[in-house]
PDB file of C-alpha atoms in Angstrom:
ATOM      1  CA  MET A  19       0.000   0.000   0.000  1.00  0.00           C
ATOM      2  CA  ARG A  20       2.820   2.401   0.794  1.00  0.00           C
ATOM      3  CA  HIS A  21       4.333   1.801  -2.660  1.00  0.00           C
ATOM      4  CA  LEU A  22       0.984   2.525  -4.259  1.00  0.00           C
ATOM      5  CA  ALA A  23       0.620   5.697  -2.176  1.00  0.00           C
ATOM      6  CA  ARG A  24       4.056   6.834  -3.295  1.00  0.00           C
ATOM      7  CA  ALA A  25       3.218   6.214  -6.936  1.00  0.00           C
ATOM      8  CA  LEU A  26       0.033   8.230  -6.610  1.00  0.00           C
ATOM      9  CA  ALA A  27       1.901  10.978  -4.790  1.00  0.00           C
ATOM     10  CA  LEU A  28       4.497  11.244  -7.558  1.00  0.00           C
ATOM     11  CA  THR A  29       1.703  11.702 -10.058  1.00  0.00           C
ATOM     12  CA  ALA A  30       0.202  14.432  -7.864  1.00  0.00           C
ATOM     13  CA  LEU A  31       3.563  16.133  -7.564  1.00  0.00           C
ATOM     14  CA  ALA A  32       3.912  16.208 -11.317  1.00  0.00           C
ATOM     15  CA  LEU A  33       0.527  17.883 -11.671  1.00  0.00           C
ATOM     16  CA  GLY A  34       0.704  20.026  -8.540  1.00  0.00           C
ATOM     17  CA  TRP A  35       1.738  23.230 -10.262  1.00  0.00           C
ATOM     18  CA  SER A  36      -1.515  23.553 -12.161  1.00  0.00           C
ATOM     19  CA  VAL A  37      -5.205  22.740 -11.959  1.00  0.00           C
ATOM     20  CA  ASP A  38      -5.653  18.969 -11.957  1.00  0.00           C
ATOM     21  CA  ALA A  39      -7.103  18.225 -15.371  1.00  0.00           C
ATOM     22  CA  GLY A  40      -7.506  14.592 -14.369  1.00  0.00           C
ATOM     23  CA  ALA A  41     -10.013  15.178 -11.594  1.00  0.00           C
ATOM     24  CA  GLN A  42     -12.819  12.645 -11.588  1.00  0.00           C
ATOM     25  CA  PRO A  43     -16.430  13.753 -12.146  1.00  0.00           C
ATOM     26  CA  GLY A  44     -17.873  15.069  -8.877  1.00  0.00           C
ATOM     27  CA  GLN A  45     -14.432  15.877  -7.451  1.00  0.00           C
ATOM     28  CA  ALA A  46     -13.282  19.444  -6.961  1.00  0.00           C
ATOM     29  CA  ALA A  47     -10.489  20.503  -9.309  1.00  0.00           C
ATOM     30  CA  ARG A  48      -7.181  20.910  -7.514  1.00  0.00           C
ATOM     31  CA  PRO A  49      -6.026  24.506  -7.218  1.00  0.00           C
ATOM     32  CA  ALA A  50      -3.027  25.998  -8.957  1.00  0.00           C
ATOM     33  CA  THR A  51      -0.032  26.330  -6.619  1.00  0.00           C
ATOM     34  CA  PRO A  52       3.199  28.338  -6.433  1.00  0.00           C
ATOM     35  CA  SER A  53       6.324  26.635  -7.742  1.00  0.00           C
ATOM     36  CA  GLU A  54       7.485  25.918  -4.174  1.00  0.00           C
ATOM     37  CA  ILE A  55       4.284  24.026  -3.368  1.00  0.00           C
ATOM     38  CA  THR A  56       2.834  20.825  -4.795  1.00  0.00           C
ATOM     39  CA  ILE A  57      -0.118  18.582  -4.036  1.00  0.00           C
ATOM     40  CA  GLY A  58       0.746  15.243  -2.515  1.00  0.00           C
ATOM     41  CA  SER A  59      -1.227  12.048  -1.968  1.00  0.00           C
ATOM     42  CA  THR A  60      -1.093  10.838   1.634  1.00  0.00           C
ATOM     43  CA  PRO A  61      -3.060   8.454   3.864  1.00  0.00           C
ATOM     44  CA  VAL A  62      -5.208  11.443   4.923  1.00  0.00           C
ATOM     45  CA  GLY A  63      -5.934  12.406   1.322  1.00  0.00           C
ATOM     46  CA  PRO A  64      -4.564  15.137  -0.963  1.00  0.00           C
ATOM     47  CA  VAL A  65      -2.543  17.716   0.958  1.00  0.00           C
ATOM     48  CA  PHE A  66      -0.454  20.709   0.070  1.00  0.00           C
ATOM     49  CA  ALA A  67       3.207  19.689   0.132  1.00  0.00           C
ATOM     50  CA  ASP A  68       6.554  21.338  -0.445  1.00  0.00           C
ATOM     51  CA  ALA A  69       8.572  20.863  -3.625  1.00  0.00           C
ATOM     52  CA  GLU A  70      10.090  17.655  -2.215  1.00  0.00           C
ATOM     53  CA  GLY A  71       6.728  16.150  -1.310  1.00  0.00           C
ATOM     54  CA  TYR A  72       6.690  16.751   2.454  1.00  0.00           C
ATOM     55  CA  THR A  73       3.237  17.463   3.883  1.00  0.00           C
ATOM     56  CA  LEU A  74       2.460  21.050   4.885  1.00  0.00           C
ATOM     57  CA  TYR A  75       0.586  22.234   7.957  1.00  0.00           C
ATOM     58  CA  VAL A  76      -1.253  25.232   9.369  1.00  0.00           C
ATOM     59  CA  THR A  77      -1.473  26.199  13.038  1.00  0.00           C
ATOM     60  CA  ARG A  78      -4.391  27.404  15.129  1.00  0.00           C
ATOM     61  CA  ARG A  79      -2.013  29.867  16.773  1.00  0.00           C
ATOM     62  CA  ASP A  80      -2.078  31.971  13.591  1.00  0.00           C
ATOM     63  CA  THR A  81      -5.405  33.661  14.256  1.00  0.00           C
ATOM     64  CA  ASP A  82      -4.897  36.741  12.050  1.00  0.00           C
ATOM     65  CA  PRO A  83      -4.815  36.403   8.260  1.00  0.00           C
ATOM     66  CA  ASP A  84      -1.362  36.526   6.676  1.00  0.00           C
ATOM     67  CA  VAL A  85       0.393  36.816  10.052  1.00  0.00           C
ATOM     68  CA  SER A  86       2.714  34.122  11.432  1.00  0.00           C
ATOM     69  CA  THR A  87       3.246  33.555  15.148  1.00  0.00           C
ATOM     70  CA  CYS A  88       5.903  30.857  14.689  1.00  0.00           C
ATOM     71  CA  PHE A  89       9.485  32.059  15.134  1.00  0.00           C
ATOM     72  CA  ASP A  90      12.727  30.985  16.811  1.00  0.00           C
ATOM     73  CA  ALA A  91      12.324  27.564  18.500  1.00  0.00           C
ATOM     74  CA  CYS A  92       8.886  27.096  16.951  1.00  0.00           C
ATOM     75  CA  ALA A  93      10.243  27.745  13.454  1.00  0.00           C
ATOM     76  CA  SER A  94      13.029  25.231  14.070  1.00  0.00           C
ATOM     77  CA  VAL A  95      10.425  22.489  14.463  1.00  0.00           C
ATOM     78  CA  TRP A  96       7.905  23.971  12.017  1.00  0.00           C
ATOM     79  CA  PRO A  97       9.916  25.659   9.220  1.00  0.00           C
ATOM     80  CA  PRO A  98       7.886  28.178   7.202  1.00  0.00           C
ATOM     81  CA  VAL A  99       7.430  27.529   3.496  1.00  0.00           C
ATOM     82  CA  ARG A 100       9.541  30.307   1.993  1.00  0.00           C
ATOM     83  CA  ALA A 101       8.718  32.023  -1.263  1.00  0.00           C
ATOM     84  CA  SER A 102      11.406  32.374  -3.905  1.00  0.00           C
ATOM     85  CA  VAL A 103      12.857  35.747  -4.876  1.00  0.00           C
ATOM     86  CA  GLY A 104      10.417  37.690  -7.010  1.00  0.00           C
ATOM     87  CA  ALA A 105       7.391  35.582  -6.041  1.00  0.00           C
ATOM     88  CA  GLU A 106       4.048  37.336  -6.383  1.00  0.00           C
ATOM     89  CA  PRO A 107       0.710  36.530  -4.712  1.00  0.00           C
ATOM     90  CA  PHE A 108      -2.087  35.228  -6.912  1.00  0.00           C
ATOM     91  CA  GLY A 109      -5.560  33.816  -6.499  1.00  0.00           C
ATOM     92  CA  GLU A 110      -5.965  32.624  -2.914  1.00  0.00           C
ATOM     93  CA  TRP A 111      -2.204  32.556  -2.384  1.00  0.00           C
ATOM     94  CA  SER A 112      -0.591  35.392  -0.428  1.00  0.00           C
ATOM     95  CA  LEU A 113       2.812  36.242   1.027  1.00  0.00           C
ATOM     96  CA  VAL A 114       3.485  36.622   4.745  1.00  0.00           C
ATOM     97  CA  GLN A 115       6.225  39.080   5.615  1.00  0.00           C
ATOM     98  CA  ARG A 116       8.506  37.593   8.274  1.00  0.00           C
ATOM     99  CA  LYS A 117      11.053  39.176  10.577  1.00  0.00           C
ATOM    100  CA  ASP A 118      13.454  36.241  10.133  1.00  0.00           C
ATOM    101  CA  GLY A 119      13.989  36.173   6.393  1.00  0.00           C
ATOM    102  CA  ALA A 120      12.207  35.594   3.114  1.00  0.00           C
ATOM    103  CA  PRO A 121       8.406  35.817   2.897  1.00  0.00           C
ATOM    104  CA  GLN A 122       6.277  32.776   3.612  1.00  0.00           C
ATOM    105  CA  TRP A 123       3.489  31.374   1.472  1.00  0.00           C
ATOM    106  CA  ALA A 124      -0.051  31.405   2.843  1.00  0.00           C
ATOM    107  CA  TYR A 125      -3.223  29.910   1.413  1.00  0.00           C
ATOM    108  CA  ARG A 126      -6.520  31.624   2.177  1.00  0.00           C
ATOM    109  CA  GLY A 127      -4.629  33.723   4.699  1.00  0.00           C
ATOM    110  CA  ARG A 128      -3.148  30.759   6.589  1.00  0.00           C
ATOM    111  CA  PRO A 129       0.671  30.581   6.687  1.00  0.00           C
ATOM    112  CA  LEU A 130       2.039  27.182   5.660  1.00  0.00           C
ATOM    113  CA  TYR A 131       4.716  25.161   7.460  1.00  0.00           C
ATOM    114  CA  ARG A 132       6.621  21.906   7.217  1.00  0.00           C
ATOM    115  CA  TYR A 133       7.118  19.560  10.158  1.00  0.00           C
ATOM    116  CA  ARG A 134      10.815  19.016  10.814  1.00  0.00           C
ATOM    117  CA  TRP A 135      10.447  15.512  12.239  1.00  0.00           C
ATOM    118  CA  GLU A 136       8.372  14.139   9.384  1.00  0.00           C
ATOM    119  CA  GLU A 137      11.071  12.087   7.711  1.00  0.00           C
ATOM    120  CA  GLU A 138       9.074  10.625   4.818  1.00  0.00           C
ATOM    121  CA  THR A 139       7.456  12.285   1.839  1.00  0.00           C
ATOM    122  CA  ASP A 140       3.838  11.502   0.940  1.00  0.00           C
ATOM    123  CA  TRP A 141       3.148  10.908   4.613  1.00  0.00           C
ATOM    124  CA  ALA A 142       1.368  12.810   7.383  1.00  0.00           C
ATOM    125  CA  ILE A 143       1.959  12.395  11.122  1.00  0.00           C
ATOM    126  CA  GLY A 144       2.235  15.923  12.548  1.00  0.00           C
ATOM    127  CA  GLN A 145      -1.384  16.802  13.317  1.00  0.00           C
ATOM    128  CA  GLY A 146      -2.103  17.555  16.969  1.00  0.00           C
ATOM    129  CA  ASN A 147      -3.904  20.074  19.172  1.00  0.00           C
ATOM    130  CA  LEU A 148      -2.545  23.130  17.393  1.00  0.00           C
ATOM    131  CA  TRP A 149      -1.210  21.915  14.053  1.00  0.00           C
ATOM    132  CA  LEU A 150      -3.446  20.683  11.248  1.00  0.00           C
ATOM    133  CA  PHE A 151      -2.767  18.973   7.946  1.00  0.00           C
ATOM    134  CA  ALA A 152      -3.062  21.451   5.070  1.00  0.00           C
ATOM    135  CA  THR A 153      -5.591  19.267   3.299  1.00  0.00           C
ATOM    136  CA  VAL A 154      -6.679  20.474  -0.120  1.00  0.00           C
ATOM    137  CA  ASP A 155     -10.402  19.796   0.178  1.00  0.00           C
ATOM    138  CA  PRO A 156     -11.621  20.801   2.622  1.00  0.00           C
ATOM    139  CA  PHE A 157      -8.867  23.225   3.544  1.00  0.00           C
ATOM    140  CA  PRO A 158      -8.795  23.956   7.311  1.00  0.00           C
ATOM    141  CA  GLU A 159     -10.298  27.434   7.601  1.00  0.00           C
ATOM    142  CA  ARG A 160      -9.413  29.910  10.307  1.00  0.00           C
ATOM    143  CA  SER A 161     -11.846  30.279  13.211  1.00  0.00           C
ATOM    144  CA  PRO A 162     -10.160  32.764  15.575  1.00  0.00           C
ATOM    145  CA  ARG A 163     -13.244  33.375  17.704  1.00  0.00           C
ATOM    146  CA  ARG A 164     -13.332  29.704  18.669  1.00  0.00           C
ATOM    147  CA  ARG A 165      -9.645  29.430  19.451  1.00  0.00           C
ATOM    148  CA  SER A 166      -9.864  29.571  23.259  1.00  0.00           C
ATOM    149  CA  SER A 167     -12.763  27.143  23.531  1.00  0.00           C
ATOM    150  CA  TYR A 168     -11.058  24.831  21.044  1.00  0.00           C
ATOM    151  CA  LEU A 169      -7.887  24.710  23.100  1.00  0.00           C
ATOM    152  CA  ARG A 170      -9.815  23.903  26.270  1.00  0.00           C
ATOM    153  CA  THR A 171     -11.784  21.173  24.507  1.00  0.00           C
ATOM    154  CA  ALA A 172      -8.689  19.773  22.800  1.00  0.00           C
ATOM    155  CA  ALA A 173      -6.852  19.582  26.121  1.00  0.00           C
ATOM    156  CA  ARG A 174      -9.696  17.574  27.666  1.00  0.00           C
ATOM    157  CA  GLN A 175      -9.851  15.197  24.746  1.00  0.00           C
ATOM    158  CA  THR A 176      -6.128  14.585  24.400  1.00  0.00           C
ATOM    159  CA  ARG A 177      -4.969  14.445  28.014  1.00  0.00           C
ATOM    160  CA  PHE A 178      -4.923  11.166  29.889  1.00  0.00           C
ATOM    161  CA  ALA A 179      -4.323   9.904  33.396  1.00  0.00           C
ATOM    162  CA  VAL A 180      -1.047   8.156  34.198  1.00  0.00           C
ATOM    163  CA  GLU A 181      -0.922   5.383  36.766  1.00  0.00           C
ATOM    164  CA  ALA A 182       1.819   5.164  39.417  1.00  0.00           C
ATOM    165  CA  ALA A 183       3.059   8.725  38.913  1.00  0.00           C
ATOM    166  CA  PRO A 184       3.555  11.819  41.081  1.00  0.00           C
ATOM    167  CA  PRO A 185       0.504  14.069  41.567  1.00  0.00           C
ATOM    168  CA  GLY A 186      -0.182  16.321  38.585  1.00  0.00           C
ATOM    169  CA  ILE A 187       1.587  14.166  36.002  1.00  0.00           C
ATOM    170  CA  VAL A 188      -0.494  13.360  32.912  1.00  0.00           C
ATOM    171  CA  ALA A 189      -0.039  12.014  29.401  1.00  0.00           C
ATOM    172  CA  GLU A 190      -0.506  14.710  26.745  1.00  0.00           C
ATOM    173  CA  THR A 191      -0.887  14.272  22.994  1.00  0.00           C
ATOM    174  CA  THR A 192       1.940  15.995  21.099  1.00  0.00           C
ATOM    175  CA  PRO A 193       3.009  15.959  17.440  1.00  0.00           C
ATOM    176  CA  LEU A 194       5.544  13.295  18.437  1.00  0.00           C
ATOM    177  CA  GLY A 195       3.032  11.072  20.192  1.00  0.00           C
ATOM    178  CA  LEU A 196       1.696  10.662  23.722  1.00  0.00           C
ATOM    179  CA  ALA A 197       4.203  12.164  26.169  1.00  0.00           C
ATOM    180  CA  LEU A 198       4.519  12.660  29.898  1.00  0.00           C
ATOM    181  CA  ALA A 199       3.495  16.186  30.857  1.00  0.00           C
ATOM    182  CA  ASP A 200       2.766  18.387  33.835  1.00  0.00           C
ATOM    183  CA  ALA A 201      -0.753  19.291  34.977  1.00  0.00           C
ATOM    184  CA  ARG A 202      -0.976  22.064  32.340  1.00  0.00           C
ATOM    185  CA  GLY A 203      -0.149  19.657  29.515  1.00  0.00           C
ATOM    186  CA  MET A 204       3.397  20.942  29.020  1.00  0.00           C
ATOM    187  CA  PRO A 205       5.619  18.064  27.863  1.00  0.00           C
ATOM    188  CA  LEU A 206       8.445  16.879  30.082  1.00  0.00           C
ATOM    189  CA  TYR A 207      11.895  16.371  28.609  1.00  0.00           C
ATOM    190  CA  VAL A 208      15.159  14.604  29.141  1.00  0.00           C
ATOM    191  CA  ALA A 209      17.697  17.405  28.769  1.00  0.00           C
ATOM    192  CA  PRO A 210      20.257  17.511  25.933  1.00  0.00           C
ATOM    193  CA  ALA A 211      23.446  15.507  26.287  1.00  0.00           C
ATOM    194  CA  GLY A 212      26.058  17.421  28.257  1.00  0.00           C
ATOM    195  CA  CYS A 213      23.464  19.576  29.984  1.00  0.00           C
ATOM    196  CA  GLU A 214      23.609  17.673  33.252  1.00  0.00           C
ATOM    197  CA  PRO A 215      24.311  18.617  35.930  1.00  0.00           C
ATOM    198  CA  GLY A 216      22.996  22.131  36.440  1.00  0.00           C
ATOM    199  CA  CYS A 217      20.923  22.624  33.272  1.00  0.00           C
ATOM    200  CA  GLY A 218      19.788  26.205  32.857  1.00  0.00           C
ATOM    201  CA  GLY A 219      18.684  28.523  30.104  1.00  0.00           C
ATOM    202  CA  SER A 220      15.510  27.158  28.534  1.00  0.00           C
ATOM    203  CA  TRP A 221      15.375  24.194  30.872  1.00  0.00           C
ATOM    204  CA  THR A 222      13.520  24.248  34.207  1.00  0.00           C
ATOM    205  CA  PRO A 223      13.893  21.230  36.510  1.00  0.00           C
ATOM    206  CA  LEU A 224      10.704  19.394  37.424  1.00  0.00           C
ATOM    207  CA  ARG A 225      10.906  20.071  41.140  1.00  0.00           C
ATOM    208  CA  ALA A 226       9.806  17.479  43.665  1.00  0.00           C
ATOM    209  CA  PRO A 227       8.426  18.305  47.127  1.00  0.00           C
ATOM    210  CA  ALA A 228      10.852  17.986  50.015  1.00  0.00           C
ATOM    211  CA  ALA A 229       8.900  14.994  51.324  1.00  0.00           C
ATOM    212  CA  ALA A 230       8.530  13.305  47.915  1.00  0.00           C
ATOM    213  CA  VAL A 231       8.948   9.536  47.796  1.00  0.00           C
ATOM    214  CA  PRO A 232       9.585   7.299  44.766  1.00  0.00           C
ATOM    215  CA  VAL A 233       6.559   5.817  43.006  1.00  0.00           C
ATOM    216  CA  GLY A 234       6.639   3.253  40.205  1.00  0.00           C
ATOM    217  CA  ASP A 235       9.316   4.265  37.680  1.00  0.00           C
ATOM    218  CA  TRP A 236       9.624   7.677  39.316  1.00  0.00           C
ATOM    219  CA  SER A 237      12.458   8.560  41.675  1.00  0.00           C
ATOM    220  CA  VAL A 238      13.813  11.671  43.356  1.00  0.00           C
ATOM    221  CA  VAL A 239      17.317  12.956  42.615  1.00  0.00           C
ATOM    222  CA  ALA A 240      19.231  15.714  44.370  1.00  0.00           C
ATOM    223  CA  ARG A 241      20.484  18.618  42.277  1.00  0.00           C
ATOM    224  CA  GLU A 242      23.762  20.461  42.847  1.00  0.00           C
ATOM    225  CA  ASP A 243      21.894  23.059  44.879  1.00  0.00           C
ATOM    226  CA  GLY A 244      20.480  20.294  47.073  1.00  0.00           C
ATOM    227  CA  ARG A 245      16.906  20.715  45.863  1.00  0.00           C
ATOM    228  CA  PRO A 246      14.990  17.545  44.874  1.00  0.00           C
ATOM    229  CA  GLN A 247      13.980  16.870  41.271  1.00  0.00           C
ATOM    230  CA  TRP A 248      11.741  14.222  39.757  1.00  0.00           C
ATOM    231  CA  ALA A 249      13.345  11.598  37.520  1.00  0.00           C
ATOM    232  CA  TYR A 250      11.642   8.997  35.341  1.00  0.00           C
ATOM    233  CA  LYS A 251      13.417   5.690  34.816  1.00  0.00           C
ATOM    234  CA  GLY A 252      16.536   7.288  36.263  1.00  0.00           C
ATOM    235  CA  GLN A 253      16.547  10.356  33.993  1.00  0.00           C
ATOM    236  CA  PRO A 254      15.948  13.813  35.524  1.00  0.00           C
ATOM    237  CA  LEU A 255      13.032  15.636  33.899  1.00  0.00           C
ATOM    238  CA  TYR A 256      12.641  19.242  32.769  1.00  0.00           C
ATOM    239  CA  ARG A 257      10.132  21.675  31.363  1.00  0.00           C
ATOM    240  CA  CYS A 258      11.231  23.897  28.473  1.00  0.00           C
ATOM    241  CA  ALA A 259      10.506  27.621  28.107  1.00  0.00           C
ATOM    242  CA  ALA A 260       9.859  27.419  24.348  1.00  0.00           C
ATOM    243  CA  ASP A 261       6.650  25.451  24.946  1.00  0.00           C
ATOM    244  CA  VAL A 262       3.869  27.974  25.485  1.00  0.00           C
ATOM    245  CA  LEU A 263       0.702  25.949  24.943  1.00  0.00           C
ATOM    246  CA  ALA A 264      -0.293  22.450  25.965  1.00  0.00           C
ATOM    247  CA  GLY A 265       0.725  19.760  23.520  1.00  0.00           C
ATOM    248  CA  GLU A 266       3.633  21.625  21.997  1.00  0.00           C
ATOM    249  CA  ALA A 267       7.026  19.945  21.712  1.00  0.00           C
ATOM    250  CA  ASN A 268       9.147  22.812  20.438  1.00  0.00           C
ATOM    251  CA  CYS A 269      12.156  21.979  22.561  1.00  0.00           C
ATOM    252  CA  VAL A 270      13.183  18.927  20.598  1.00  0.00           C
ATOM    253  CA  ALA A 271      14.798  21.559  18.367  1.00  0.00           C
ATOM    254  CA  GLU A 272      17.058  22.434  21.295  1.00  0.00           C
ATOM    255  CA  GLY A 273      18.215  18.865  21.773  1.00  0.00           C
ATOM    256  CA  GLY A 274      15.666  17.770  24.341  1.00  0.00           C
ATOM    257  CA  ARG A 275      13.788  14.496  24.152  1.00  0.00           C
ATOM    258  CA  ILE A 276      10.169  14.124  25.153  1.00  0.00           C
ATOM    259  CA  VAL A 277       9.367  11.136  27.349  1.00  0.00           C
ATOM    260  CA  GLU A 278       6.965   8.604  25.904  1.00  0.00           C
ATOM    261  CA  ALA A 279       4.039   8.028  28.223  1.00  0.00           C
ATOM    262  CA  PRO A 280       3.271   4.524  29.495  1.00  0.00           C
ATOM    263  CA  PRO A 281      -0.030   2.914  28.431  1.00  0.00           C
ATOM    264  CA  VAL A 282      -3.052   4.953  29.534  1.00  0.00           C
ATOM    265  CA  SER A 283      -6.611   3.845  30.169  1.00  0.00           C
ATOM    266  CA  ARG A 284      -8.817   6.932  30.366  1.00  0.00           C
ATOM    267  CA  SER A 285      -9.084  10.629  29.642  1.00  0.00           C
ATOM    268  CA  VAL A 286      -8.350  12.955  32.547  1.00  0.00           C
ATOM    269  CA  SER A 287     -11.797  14.522  32.088  1.00  0.00           C
ATOM    270  CA  GLU A 288     -13.542  11.198  32.706  1.00  0.00           C
ATOM    271  CA  PRO A 289     -14.899  10.558  36.218  1.00  0.00           C
TER     272      PRO A 289
END
């Protein structure tokens, strides 16, 4: 099946620069695209893709048309789709002016991004709470007025209880899978190699209470300053400052590694 999907995707890539003349009766014609963007065939259907065939995404954080909110650590994980020199907007395609370099392509006002950790073309794994596949039909439209309620609902639906864990520890859905997180849904990380001991900068130790006791795979380690810190399977855990909203995993771009959650049985919101 994967070989068939790839063959179909290559055909889509070849036709992606123009309206799909081979659309079947009853199917919407595929839109024309800039030269940097193609249309790929994936398990989730036709999606906008970059010139190499990697699936593109939009984010719910971009609530204003033609304005990107993804920079620095975010842009390291979700690189913007840059326009070539001399590119001009046309049809429903527009250009987003960025403070960090060349303009970025947007479709129907939504800036487009690639997912750094998606290692295969004609594939699609990056959708989560905040990031959506840039499907061709229907294209995910902006709904800024619903953003806050969406985030609250998404957190309830994608957060799960973890057995044999310290109070407040949950499993949160991230673009990289189900990960251990704090009570706010912020992923927990193993710090980059060479960071221990005394990690600082973006990394905040997951502090343990003075009277904390080990539970399951969780233990308590003493930091250089003598303060206790939670560790999971012997590895001290951290939060990262680049994660702003629940379910993000921006700090893998800084060398951190999210911690895969153990099997879960129920949503946190369930009684």
